[in-house]
Amino acid sequence: MRIPPKGCSRDEVLGRLDEVAKNDLPWRSGRLFGYVFDAGLETEEVAKEAFTRFMSLNALDFTVYPSLLQFENEVIAMASAHLSGDENVVGSFTSGGTESILLAVKAARDFYREKRPGAGQPEMILPITAHAAFHKAAHYFDIKTIVTPVDSQTFRADVDAMRRAIGPDTILLVGSATSYAHGVLDPISEIGQLAAEHDLLFHVDGCIGGFLLPYFRQLGSEIPAFDFSVPGVTSISMDLHKYAYAPKGASVVLYREPGLRRHQFFGCASWTGYTMVNSTIQSTKSGGPLAAAWAVLRFIGEDGYLEIARRLRQAAQALKSGIQGIDGLRVLGDPPMSLLAFAADELDVFEVMDEMKERGWYIQPQLSIETIPKSIHLSINPSNVQWVEPFLSDLRDSVVKARTVPPSSLGAMAAQAFAEMDPVELTPEAFEQMLGMAGMDGVSLPGRMADVNGMLDAIPPKLRERLLVEFVNSLFRPATRG
Ligand SMILES: Cc1ncc(COP(=O)(O)O)c(C=O)c1O
């Protein structure tokens, strides 16, 4: 495929966009329990307007665009106040949770490089429920991860295990508020105390929960302190493109004091062009996401967020008790917010997912790891609220149907064939064989995913990772037609 030799008309281009998008999941439907955080059309309109007005401004140089500097300072001030920050707290606006986490980890690494010159490879202590972005940060910045278990009933970080994992090269402890997978809140005060005792940095991942938890607390939920009010917390990430309903590309990373954030920045005068100083990973950076996030925060306001949280809280409670009441399913832990995971003991929860897909719902599979069972995840967002009863009714039917599906032997076969395989030795032939076993021709996905998920579930995580990378490496290939 080549750039068209002659430009197309506006209508033609826009029509083609819609045509290409017709197989995407309908995100406005409210039937997706993941990826989407939709506060409705009015908010969307405000965000769009702000986004387009500022999309061509370049935050690379805030001296040319003082508006962007002002928006960022105001967004960070609002975020800091929301998380009990005092006048010393500083932060940056970033493109998302992953970038916020990458930056917090890099800042920790470089803080200790200065503080402990000549020390060994830095180590970061992660409860197994910490988001994958921390593993990505470790991979990018050459940090060793020490993964610790969580309580088998509550799925909250085991602080004693974290204590035992601390060594001379530890730089950072991590806790989640809340975790993604099970939506539970780690014991942040206890981890903070541990960090303070050992003079370590402590990052709270509030990417998904940091914005919403204070509203749930105001509405009567029991939410222990998790923010800068907790001694020992040194940095927090909080996404605005999740429960603050800003368009995607909006998060903040906050630090207890500027001396720590300094290690996040990068300046370069060792080349021939403009003197460069970047506060975040991107250099040229659209002003669109920042202006839109600023606009949405102001448009919805505290009263609006509280009202949305009230509806979300009711829906989350109804879904939690509804799922708990379905014979064969159990909610994992006691999630205090609007994310939850459920597992099944006598039937395949991945078959339930496929049945739900046939009924028009998107819910997300989570593979088992160590002692944590495989499960289905729901991230509840405002557009889901209208669907609580129909969702539960279809879930009941799906469970009944899933019980009738004979257990697949594929997982056992995959485990037998590949459990011993060293991931670095995954040959193209073995990759093809695995795809074939899962019923995949080339790179297209089968309609029902239970077998694919079952197979992935049966093989070790390192092999899963390798397989997924191979899969994606074959998926993104230059288009030949179009
Ligand atoms: C707890 C948590 N941390 C980090 C992230 C990563 O955020 P993003 O997908 O915006 O990079 C997520 C995303 O869901 C999350 O739930």
Short mmCIF file of C-alpha atoms and ligand atoms in Angstrom, two decimals:
data_model
loop_
_atom_site.label_atom_id
_atom_site.label_comp_id
_atom_site.label_asym_id
_atom_site.label_seq_id
_atom_site.Cartn_x
_atom_site.Cartn_y
_atom_site.Cartn_z
CA MET A 1 0.00 0.00 0.00
CA ARG A 2 1.28 3.49 -0.88
CA ILE A 3 0.27 7.08 -0.11
CA PRO A 4 -2.54 7.82 -2.61
CA PRO A 5 -1.06 9.54 -5.66
CA LYS A 6 -3.86 12.11 -5.50
CA GLY A 7 -5.40 13.36 -2.26
CA CYS A 8 -8.92 12.11 -1.43
CA SER A 9 -11.89 14.27 -0.56
CA ARG A 10 -12.74 15.03 3.06
CA ASP A 11 -15.94 12.96 2.85
CA GLU A 12 -14.15 10.05 1.31
CA VAL A 13 -11.48 10.02 4.01
CA LEU A 14 -13.92 10.39 6.89
CA GLY A 15 -16.25 7.79 5.40
CA ARG A 16 -13.38 5.37 5.11
CA LEU A 17 -12.45 5.95 8.76
CA ASP A 18 -15.95 4.90 9.80
CA GLU A 19 -15.85 1.91 7.54
CA VAL A 20 -12.55 0.69 8.95
CA ALA A 21 -13.88 1.18 12.50
CA LYS A 22 -17.02 -0.85 11.97
CA ASN A 23 -15.54 -4.00 13.51
CA ASP A 24 -14.37 -2.21 16.66
CA LEU A 25 -16.19 -2.82 19.91
CA PRO A 26 -18.91 -0.17 20.28
CA TRP A 27 -17.38 1.73 23.19
CA ARG A 28 -20.36 4.04 23.76
CA SER A 29 -22.70 1.08 24.27
CA GLY A 30 -21.87 0.63 27.95
CA ARG A 31 -21.44 -3.10 27.36
CA LEU A 32 -17.64 -3.04 27.70
CA PHE A 33 -16.34 -3.54 31.21
CA GLY A 34 -12.83 -2.35 30.42
CA TYR A 35 -10.73 0.13 28.45
CA VAL A 36 -13.48 2.77 28.41
CA PHE A 37 -14.18 5.52 30.96
CA ASP A 38 -17.14 7.37 29.57
CA ALA A 39 -18.86 10.18 31.46
CA GLY A 40 -21.30 10.89 28.63
CA LEU A 41 -21.72 13.09 25.60
CA GLU A 42 -21.54 16.52 27.26
CA THR A 43 -18.15 15.79 28.78
CA GLU A 44 -16.99 14.31 25.50
CA GLU A 45 -17.96 17.49 23.65
CA VAL A 46 -16.04 19.72 26.07
CA ALA A 47 -13.00 17.45 25.87
CA LYS A 48 -13.10 17.37 22.07
CA GLU A 49 -13.34 21.12 21.82
CA ALA A 50 -10.42 21.71 24.21
CA PHE A 51 -8.38 18.95 22.58
CA THR A 52 -8.71 20.27 19.05
CA ARG A 53 -8.00 23.86 20.06
CA PHE A 54 -4.66 22.86 21.56
CA MET A 55 -3.68 19.77 19.60
CA SER A 56 -1.17 21.56 17.38
CA LEU A 57 0.60 23.36 20.22
CA ASN A 58 3.89 21.79 21.17
CA ALA A 59 4.64 21.32 24.86
CA LEU A 60 8.26 20.73 23.92
CA ASP A 61 8.80 24.42 24.50
CA PHE A 62 6.63 25.89 27.24
CA THR A 63 8.34 29.27 26.87
CA VAL A 64 6.61 29.59 23.50
CA TYR A 65 3.30 28.34 24.92
CA PRO A 66 2.82 29.74 28.43
CA SER A 67 -0.78 28.47 28.24
CA LEU A 68 0.49 24.88 28.40
CA LEU A 69 2.73 25.67 31.37
CA GLN A 70 -0.23 27.22 33.15
CA PHE A 71 -2.56 24.30 32.37
CA GLU A 72 0.02 21.82 33.62
CA ASN A 73 0.69 23.73 36.83
CA GLU A 74 -3.04 23.99 37.47
CA VAL A 75 -3.72 20.31 36.73
CA ILE A 76 -0.87 19.28 39.04
CA ALA A 77 -2.17 21.62 41.77
CA MET A 78 -5.65 20.06 41.52
CA ALA A 79 -4.18 16.54 41.55
CA SER A 80 -1.96 17.30 44.52
CA ALA A 81 -4.83 18.80 46.54
CA HIS A 82 -6.93 15.73 45.68
CA LEU A 83 -4.21 13.49 47.15
CA SER A 84 -3.52 15.50 50.33
CA GLY A 85 -0.32 17.03 48.94
CA ASP A 86 1.23 19.99 50.75
CA GLU A 87 3.02 22.97 49.19
CA ASN A 88 6.16 20.88 48.59
CA VAL A 89 4.44 18.36 46.32
CA VAL A 90 5.35 18.72 42.63
CA GLY A 91 4.51 16.64 39.58
CA SER A 92 4.27 16.27 35.83
CA PHE A 93 1.50 15.69 33.35
CA THR A 94 2.20 12.53 31.34
CA SER A 95 0.64 10.50 28.54
CA GLY A 96 -0.72 7.73 30.78
CA GLY A 97 -0.25 5.44 33.74
CA THR A 98 2.65 3.61 32.18
CA GLU A 99 4.59 6.79 31.51
CA SER A 100 3.91 8.05 35.04
CA ILE A 101 5.21 4.77 36.46
CA LEU A 102 8.25 4.66 34.16
CA LEU A 103 9.17 8.15 35.29
CA ALA A 104 8.72 7.45 39.00
CA VAL A 105 10.94 4.36 38.69
CA LYS A 106 13.59 6.23 36.71
CA ALA A 107 13.57 9.05 39.27
CA ALA A 108 14.06 6.49 42.05
CA ARG A 109 16.93 4.84 40.20
CA ASP A 110 18.74 8.11 39.56
CA PHE A 111 18.06 9.40 43.08
CA TYR A 112 19.90 6.38 44.48
CA ARG A 113 22.66 6.53 41.87
CA GLU A 114 23.49 9.91 43.35
CA LYS A 115 22.95 8.86 46.93
CA ARG A 116 24.74 5.50 46.82
CA PRO A 117 27.49 5.77 44.19
CA GLY A 118 29.04 2.40 43.37
CA ALA A 119 26.05 0.37 44.65
CA GLY A 120 25.00 -2.84 42.84
CA GLN A 121 22.09 -3.31 40.45
CA PRO A 122 19.09 -1.48 41.93
CA GLU A 123 16.13 -3.58 43.11
CA MET A 124 12.44 -2.78 43.28
CA ILE A 125 10.01 -4.69 45.49
CA LEU A 126 6.69 -5.40 43.81
CA PRO A 127 3.70 -7.27 45.17
CA ILE A 128 2.66 -9.72 42.46
CA THR A 129 -0.48 -7.66 41.88
CA ALA A 130 1.52 -4.52 40.93
CA HIS A 131 0.80 -3.38 37.38
CA ALA A 132 2.86 -4.74 34.48
CA ALA A 133 4.15 -1.19 33.89
CA PHE A 134 6.59 -1.69 36.79
CA HIS A 135 8.05 -4.72 35.04
CA LYS A 136 8.31 -2.66 31.89
CA ALA A 137 10.13 0.06 33.86
CA ALA A 138 12.50 -2.56 35.28
CA HIS A 139 13.12 -3.86 31.77
CA TYR A 140 13.77 -0.41 30.32
CA PHE A 141 15.91 0.90 33.18
CA ASP A 142 17.79 -2.26 34.12
CA ILE A 143 16.34 -2.70 37.57
CA LYS A 144 15.85 -6.07 39.23
CA THR A 145 12.31 -6.90 40.33
CA ILE A 146 11.73 -8.75 43.57
CA VAL A 147 8.16 -9.98 43.37
CA THR A 148 6.42 -10.67 46.67
CA PRO A 149 3.19 -12.59 47.36
CA VAL A 150 -0.16 -11.18 48.38
CA ASP A 151 -2.56 -12.52 50.98
CA SER A 152 -4.41 -15.50 49.48
CA GLN A 153 -7.83 -14.29 50.72
CA THR A 154 -7.65 -10.53 50.41
CA PHE A 155 -5.18 -10.24 47.48
CA ARG A 156 -3.54 -7.32 49.34
CA ALA A 157 0.25 -6.97 49.53
CA ASP A 158 1.95 -9.07 52.20
CA VAL A 159 4.02 -6.47 54.08
CA ASP A 160 6.11 -9.04 55.95
CA ALA A 161 7.14 -10.59 52.66
CA MET A 162 8.11 -7.13 51.41
CA ARG A 163 10.12 -6.58 54.59
CA ARG A 164 11.99 -9.83 54.04
CA ALA A 165 12.76 -8.87 50.45
CA ILE A 166 14.57 -5.65 51.37
CA GLY A 167 18.31 -5.77 50.72
CA PRO A 168 21.23 -3.34 50.37
CA ASP A 169 20.33 -2.52 46.75
CA THR A 170 16.62 -1.95 47.26
CA ILE A 171 15.56 1.44 45.95
CA LEU A 172 11.77 1.36 45.78
CA LEU A 173 8.72 -0.25 47.37
CA VAL A 174 5.45 -0.31 45.44
CA GLY A 175 1.83 -0.48 46.57
CA SER A 176 -1.41 -0.16 44.60
CA ALA A 177 -4.43 1.99 45.37
CA THR A 178 -6.15 0.06 43.96
CA SER A 179 -4.67 -2.88 42.12
CA TYR A 180 -6.00 -3.37 38.62
CA ALA A 181 -6.62 -7.12 38.62
CA HIS A 182 -8.68 -7.47 41.82
CA GLY A 183 -9.40 -3.83 42.56
CA VAL A 184 -8.16 -4.05 46.14
CA LEU A 185 -6.27 -1.49 48.18
CA ASP A 186 -2.83 -2.50 49.49
CA PRO A 187 -1.94 -1.72 53.14
CA ILE A 188 -0.39 1.61 52.21
CA SER A 189 0.23 2.87 55.77
CA GLU A 190 2.12 -0.28 56.70
CA ILE A 191 4.22 -0.17 53.55
CA GLY A 192 4.88 3.53 54.20
CA GLN A 193 6.12 2.70 57.66
CA LEU A 194 8.39 0.02 56.24
CA ALA A 195 9.78 2.45 53.65
CA ALA A 196 10.43 5.08 56.32
CA GLU A 197 12.14 2.57 58.64
CA HIS A 198 14.54 1.59 55.85
CA ASP A 199 14.90 5.04 54.33
CA LEU A 200 13.49 3.83 51.01
CA LEU A 201 11.33 5.45 48.39
CA PHE A 202 7.72 4.27 48.17
CA HIS A 203 5.55 4.69 45.08
CA VAL A 204 1.77 4.37 45.35
CA ASP A 205 0.19 3.35 42.07
CA GLY A 206 -3.05 5.28 42.13
CA CYS A 207 -3.37 5.17 38.34
CA ILE A 208 -6.78 3.62 38.45
CA GLY A 209 -7.98 4.25 42.00
CA GLY A 210 -6.30 7.46 43.07
CA PHE A 211 -8.88 9.76 41.59
CA LEU A 212 -12.02 7.84 42.55
CA LEU A 213 -11.21 6.53 46.03
CA PRO A 214 -11.62 9.92 47.80
CA TYR A 215 -15.15 10.19 46.38
CA PHE A 216 -16.05 6.68 47.53
CA ARG A 217 -14.80 7.65 50.99
CA GLN A 218 -17.01 10.75 50.98
CA LEU A 219 -19.94 8.52 50.07
CA GLY A 220 -19.37 6.31 53.10
CA SER A 221 -17.02 3.54 51.90
CA GLU A 222 -14.29 2.61 54.30
CA ILE A 223 -11.15 3.72 52.46
CA PRO A 224 -7.97 3.84 54.55
CA ALA A 225 -5.49 6.65 53.84
CA PHE A 226 -3.44 5.92 50.72
CA ASP A 227 -2.05 9.27 49.57
CA PHE A 228 0.46 11.90 50.73
CA SER A 229 -1.24 11.95 54.13
CA VAL A 230 0.55 8.63 54.73
CA PRO A 231 4.11 9.11 56.04
CA GLY A 232 6.62 7.31 53.85
CA VAL A 233 4.76 7.74 50.54
CA THR A 234 7.22 9.54 48.25
CA SER A 235 5.48 9.43 44.85
CA ILE A 236 2.03 8.71 43.42
CA SER A 237 0.77 8.11 39.89
CA MET A 238 -2.85 8.96 39.08
CA ASP A 239 -4.47 8.75 35.66
CA LEU A 240 -6.88 11.38 34.48
CA HIS A 241 -7.90 9.32 31.45
CA LYS A 242 -9.55 6.76 33.73
CA TYR A 243 -11.94 7.87 36.49
CA ALA A 244 -11.41 11.60 35.81
CA TYR A 245 -12.91 10.95 32.31
CA ALA A 246 -10.32 12.94 30.37
CA PRO A 247 -9.58 11.65 26.86
CA LYS A 248 -6.76 9.16 26.59
CA GLY A 249 -3.23 10.44 26.99
CA ALA A 250 -3.67 11.99 30.46
CA SER A 251 -2.04 11.07 33.76
CA VAL A 252 0.02 12.71 36.48
CA VAL A 253 3.02 11.63 38.51
CA LEU A 254 3.50 13.46 41.80
CA TYR A 255 6.50 13.62 44.14
CA ARG A 256 6.62 14.59 47.78
CA GLU A 257 9.35 17.11 47.05
CA PRO A 258 11.13 18.69 44.06
CA GLY A 259 14.51 17.14 44.92
CA LEU A 260 13.13 13.75 43.92
CA ARG A 261 11.39 14.90 40.76
CA ARG A 262 14.60 16.44 39.52
CA HIS A 263 15.83 12.92 38.72
CA GLN A 264 12.94 12.41 36.33
CA PHE A 265 14.00 15.23 34.00
CA PHE A 266 16.39 15.10 31.10
CA GLY A 267 18.35 17.98 29.68
CA CYS A 268 20.68 17.85 26.71
CA ALA A 269 23.04 20.51 25.39
CA SER A 270 25.49 18.04 23.80
CA TRP A 271 24.29 18.33 20.24
CA THR A 272 23.94 20.95 17.54
CA GLY A 273 20.25 21.82 17.76
CA TYR A 274 18.03 23.58 20.28
CA THR A 275 18.96 23.14 23.93
CA MET A 276 16.59 20.47 25.09
CA VAL A 277 15.05 19.84 28.47
CA ASN A 278 12.23 17.34 28.75
CA SER A 279 10.20 16.82 31.89
CA THR A 280 8.69 13.57 30.57
CA ILE A 281 9.51 10.85 28.04
CA GLN A 282 8.04 12.54 24.99
CA SER A 283 9.81 15.52 23.57
CA THR A 284 7.48 17.00 20.98
CA LYS A 285 4.19 16.71 22.82
CA SER A 286 0.72 17.75 21.72
CA GLY A 287 -1.06 20.26 23.94
CA GLY A 288 -4.37 18.47 23.18
CA PRO A 289 -4.50 15.89 25.99
CA LEU A 290 -3.39 18.43 28.62
CA ALA A 291 -5.92 21.08 27.59
CA ALA A 292 -8.66 18.45 27.43
CA ALA A 293 -7.83 17.06 30.88
CA TRP A 294 -7.78 20.57 32.33
CA ALA A 295 -11.14 21.32 30.70
CA VAL A 296 -12.79 18.09 31.86
CA LEU A 297 -11.66 18.57 35.48
CA ARG A 298 -13.20 22.01 35.48
CA PHE A 299 -16.33 20.98 33.60
CA ILE A 300 -17.27 18.06 35.84
CA GLY A 301 -16.03 19.58 39.12
CA GLU A 302 -16.23 18.08 42.60
CA ASP A 303 -20.03 17.97 42.59
CA GLY A 304 -20.13 16.19 39.23
CA TYR A 305 -17.46 13.66 40.21
CA LEU A 306 -19.25 12.91 43.44
CA GLU A 307 -22.52 12.34 41.64
CA ILE A 308 -20.92 10.00 39.10
CA ALA A 309 -19.17 8.18 41.94
CA ARG A 310 -22.52 7.71 43.71
CA ARG A 311 -23.95 5.91 40.67
CA LEU A 312 -20.80 3.90 40.16
CA ARG A 313 -20.75 2.84 43.79
CA GLN A 314 -24.33 1.61 43.68
CA ALA A 315 -23.66 -0.30 40.46
CA ALA A 316 -20.45 -1.81 41.82
CA GLN A 317 -22.20 -2.97 44.98
CA ALA A 318 -25.09 -4.46 42.99
CA LEU A 319 -22.71 -6.25 40.62
CA LYS A 320 -20.57 -7.54 43.46
CA SER A 321 -23.47 -9.01 45.40
CA GLY A 322 -25.17 -10.20 42.21
CA ILE A 323 -22.06 -12.11 41.10
CA GLN A 324 -21.48 -13.46 44.60
CA GLY A 325 -25.04 -14.80 44.50
CA ILE A 326 -24.49 -16.81 41.30
CA ASP A 327 -23.91 -20.45 42.09
CA GLY A 328 -20.38 -21.38 40.98
CA LEU A 329 -18.85 -17.87 40.92
CA ARG A 330 -16.97 -16.04 43.66
CA VAL A 331 -15.68 -12.48 43.83
CA LEU A 332 -11.99 -12.42 44.76
CA GLY A 333 -11.17 -10.44 47.91
CA ASP A 334 -13.31 -7.54 48.99
CA PRO A 335 -12.77 -4.81 46.37
CA PRO A 336 -13.76 -1.42 47.84
CA MET A 337 -14.10 0.52 44.58
CA SER A 338 -15.45 -0.20 41.11
CA LEU A 339 -13.11 -2.89 39.85
CA LEU A 340 -13.55 -6.55 40.64
CA ALA A 341 -12.52 -10.02 39.60
CA PHE A 342 -14.49 -13.24 39.88
CA ALA A 343 -13.34 -16.83 39.64
CA ALA A 344 -15.10 -20.19 39.34
CA ASP A 345 -14.15 -23.51 40.84
CA GLU A 346 -16.31 -26.11 39.09
CA LEU A 347 -16.53 -24.60 35.65
CA ASP A 348 -14.26 -22.78 33.24
CA VAL A 349 -14.52 -19.07 33.80
CA PHE A 350 -13.08 -18.48 30.31
CA GLU A 351 -16.08 -20.32 28.83
CA VAL A 352 -18.29 -17.90 30.78
CA MET A 353 -16.43 -15.07 29.09
CA ASP A 354 -17.10 -16.52 25.63
CA GLU A 355 -20.76 -17.00 26.46
CA MET A 356 -20.95 -13.38 27.60
CA LYS A 357 -19.25 -12.28 24.41
CA GLU A 358 -21.94 -14.06 22.40
CA ARG A 359 -24.50 -12.09 24.40
CA GLY A 360 -22.76 -8.81 23.47
CA TRP A 361 -20.63 -8.11 26.55
CA TYR A 362 -16.92 -7.49 26.80
CA ILE A 363 -15.32 -8.75 30.00
CA GLN A 364 -11.64 -9.45 30.46
CA PRO A 365 -9.79 -12.72 31.11
CA GLN A 366 -6.98 -12.83 33.69
CA LEU A 367 -4.61 -15.79 33.65
CA SER A 368 -3.63 -17.61 36.82
CA ILE A 369 -0.23 -16.92 38.30
CA GLU A 370 1.42 -18.70 41.20
CA THR A 371 -1.35 -19.23 43.78
CA ILE A 372 -3.72 -16.67 42.23
CA PRO A 373 -6.56 -18.29 40.29
CA LYS A 374 -7.59 -17.37 36.79
CA SER A 375 -10.48 -14.95 36.78
CA ILE A 376 -12.61 -12.48 34.89
CA HIS A 377 -12.06 -8.79 35.47
CA LEU A 378 -14.62 -5.97 35.37
CA SER A 379 -13.67 -2.28 35.36
CA ILE A 380 -17.02 -0.60 35.93
CA ASN A 381 -17.46 2.79 34.30
CA PRO A 382 -20.41 5.22 34.24
CA SER A 383 -21.74 3.91 30.94
CA ASN A 384 -22.10 0.42 32.47
CA VAL A 385 -24.42 1.59 35.24
CA GLN A 386 -27.57 1.30 33.11
CA TRP A 387 -26.84 -2.39 32.39
CA VAL A 388 -26.44 -3.95 35.83
CA GLU A 389 -29.55 -6.16 35.77
CA PRO A 390 -29.31 -7.32 32.13
CA PHE A 391 -25.62 -8.06 32.69
CA LEU A 392 -26.32 -10.21 35.76
CA SER A 393 -29.12 -12.02 34.02
CA ASP A 394 -26.87 -12.89 31.06
CA LEU A 395 -24.10 -13.87 33.45
CA ARG A 396 -26.42 -16.35 35.18
CA ASP A 397 -27.35 -17.87 31.81
CA SER A 398 -23.72 -17.95 30.73
CA VAL A 399 -22.71 -19.87 33.84
CA VAL A 400 -25.46 -22.44 33.22
CA LYS A 401 -24.28 -22.81 29.63
CA ALA A 402 -20.58 -22.98 30.57
CA ARG A 403 -21.32 -25.89 32.89
CA THR A 404 -22.46 -27.90 29.89
CA VAL A 405 -19.22 -27.39 27.96
CA PRO A 406 -16.98 -30.45 28.29
CA PRO A 407 -13.59 -29.57 29.79
CA SER A 408 -10.97 -28.91 27.12
CA SER A 409 -7.85 -31.06 27.09
CA LEU A 410 -5.90 -28.39 25.26
CA GLY A 411 -4.48 -26.79 28.39
CA ALA A 412 -3.15 -30.13 29.62
CA MET A 413 -1.71 -30.88 26.18
CA ALA A 414 -0.02 -27.50 25.99
CA ALA A 415 1.33 -27.88 29.50
CA GLN A 416 2.76 -31.27 28.63
CA ALA A 417 4.25 -30.13 25.33
CA PHE A 418 5.65 -26.79 26.40
CA ALA A 419 6.00 -26.59 30.18
CA GLU A 420 9.70 -27.40 30.01
CA MET A 421 10.46 -25.17 27.04
CA ASP A 422 12.96 -22.39 27.59
CA PRO A 423 11.22 -19.25 26.28
CA VAL A 424 14.35 -18.00 24.55
CA GLU A 425 14.34 -21.16 22.45
CA LEU A 426 10.85 -20.71 21.08
CA THR A 427 11.42 -21.47 17.42
CA PRO A 428 9.15 -20.21 14.62
CA GLU A 429 8.03 -23.86 14.19
CA ALA A 430 7.07 -24.22 17.85
CA PHE A 431 5.25 -20.89 17.63
CA GLU A 432 3.28 -22.11 14.59
CA GLN A 433 2.51 -25.35 16.40
CA MET A 434 1.16 -23.48 19.40
CA LEU A 435 -1.00 -21.24 17.27
CA GLY A 436 -2.32 -24.28 15.45
CA MET A 437 -3.14 -26.04 18.74
CA ALA A 438 -5.11 -22.99 19.81
CA GLY A 439 -7.09 -23.10 16.58
CA MET A 440 -5.54 -19.98 15.12
CA ASP A 441 -4.81 -19.73 11.44
CA GLY A 442 -2.07 -17.23 10.73
CA VAL A 443 -2.74 -14.35 13.06
CA SER A 444 -6.53 -14.04 13.20
CA LEU A 445 -8.21 -14.79 16.50
CA PRO A 446 -10.88 -17.48 16.82
CA GLY A 447 -14.40 -16.41 17.79
CA ARG A 448 -14.28 -18.32 21.06
CA MET A 449 -11.18 -17.61 23.09
CA ALA A 450 -11.53 -20.13 25.94
CA ASP A 451 -9.10 -22.57 24.33
CA VAL A 452 -6.51 -19.90 23.60
CA ASN A 453 -6.79 -18.53 27.11
CA GLY A 454 -6.76 -22.04 28.56
CA MET A 455 -3.59 -22.82 26.68
CA LEU A 456 -1.90 -19.61 27.78
CA ASP A 457 -3.01 -20.34 31.31
CA ALA A 458 -1.34 -23.74 31.22
CA ILE A 459 2.14 -22.57 30.24
CA PRO A 460 4.64 -20.69 32.41
CA PRO A 461 4.41 -16.86 32.44
CA LYS A 462 7.79 -16.36 30.77
CA LEU A 463 6.69 -18.53 27.85
CA ARG A 464 3.35 -16.68 27.70
CA GLU A 465 5.27 -13.43 27.39
CA ARG A 466 7.46 -14.75 24.62
CA LEU A 467 4.48 -16.16 22.75
CA LEU A 468 2.55 -12.92 22.99
CA VAL A 469 5.50 -10.93 21.72
CA GLU A 470 5.86 -13.31 18.76
CA PHE A 471 2.15 -13.00 18.07
CA VAL A 472 2.21 -9.21 18.10
CA ASN A 473 5.38 -9.23 16.02
CA SER A 474 3.46 -11.06 13.34
CA LEU A 475 0.30 -8.97 13.72
CA PHE A 476 1.85 -5.58 12.97
CA ARG A 477 2.96 -5.94 9.38
CA PRO A 478 2.73 -3.35 6.63
CA ALA A 479 -0.66 -3.56 4.91
CA THR A 480 -0.52 -4.99 1.40
CA ARG A 481 -3.97 -3.81 0.34
CA GLY A 482 -6.26 -0.95 1.25
C1 LIG B 1 -3.23 0.19 38.65
C2 LIG B 1 -2.78 0.56 37.28
N1 LIG B 1 -1.54 1.02 37.09
C3 LIG B 1 -1.08 1.37 35.88
C4 LIG B 1 -1.87 1.25 34.76
C5 LIG B 1 -1.31 1.60 33.41
O1 LIG B 1 -1.98 2.68 32.86
P1 LIG B 1 -1.97 3.00 31.30
O2 LIG B 1 -2.70 1.88 30.62
O3 LIG B 1 -2.67 4.32 31.23
O4 LIG B 1 -0.57 3.10 30.85
C6 LIG B 1 -3.18 0.77 34.92
C7 LIG B 1 -4.05 0.59 33.75
O5 LIG B 1 -5.13 0.06 33.83
C8 LIG B 1 -3.65 0.42 36.20
O6 LIG B 1 -4.88 -0.05 36.40
#
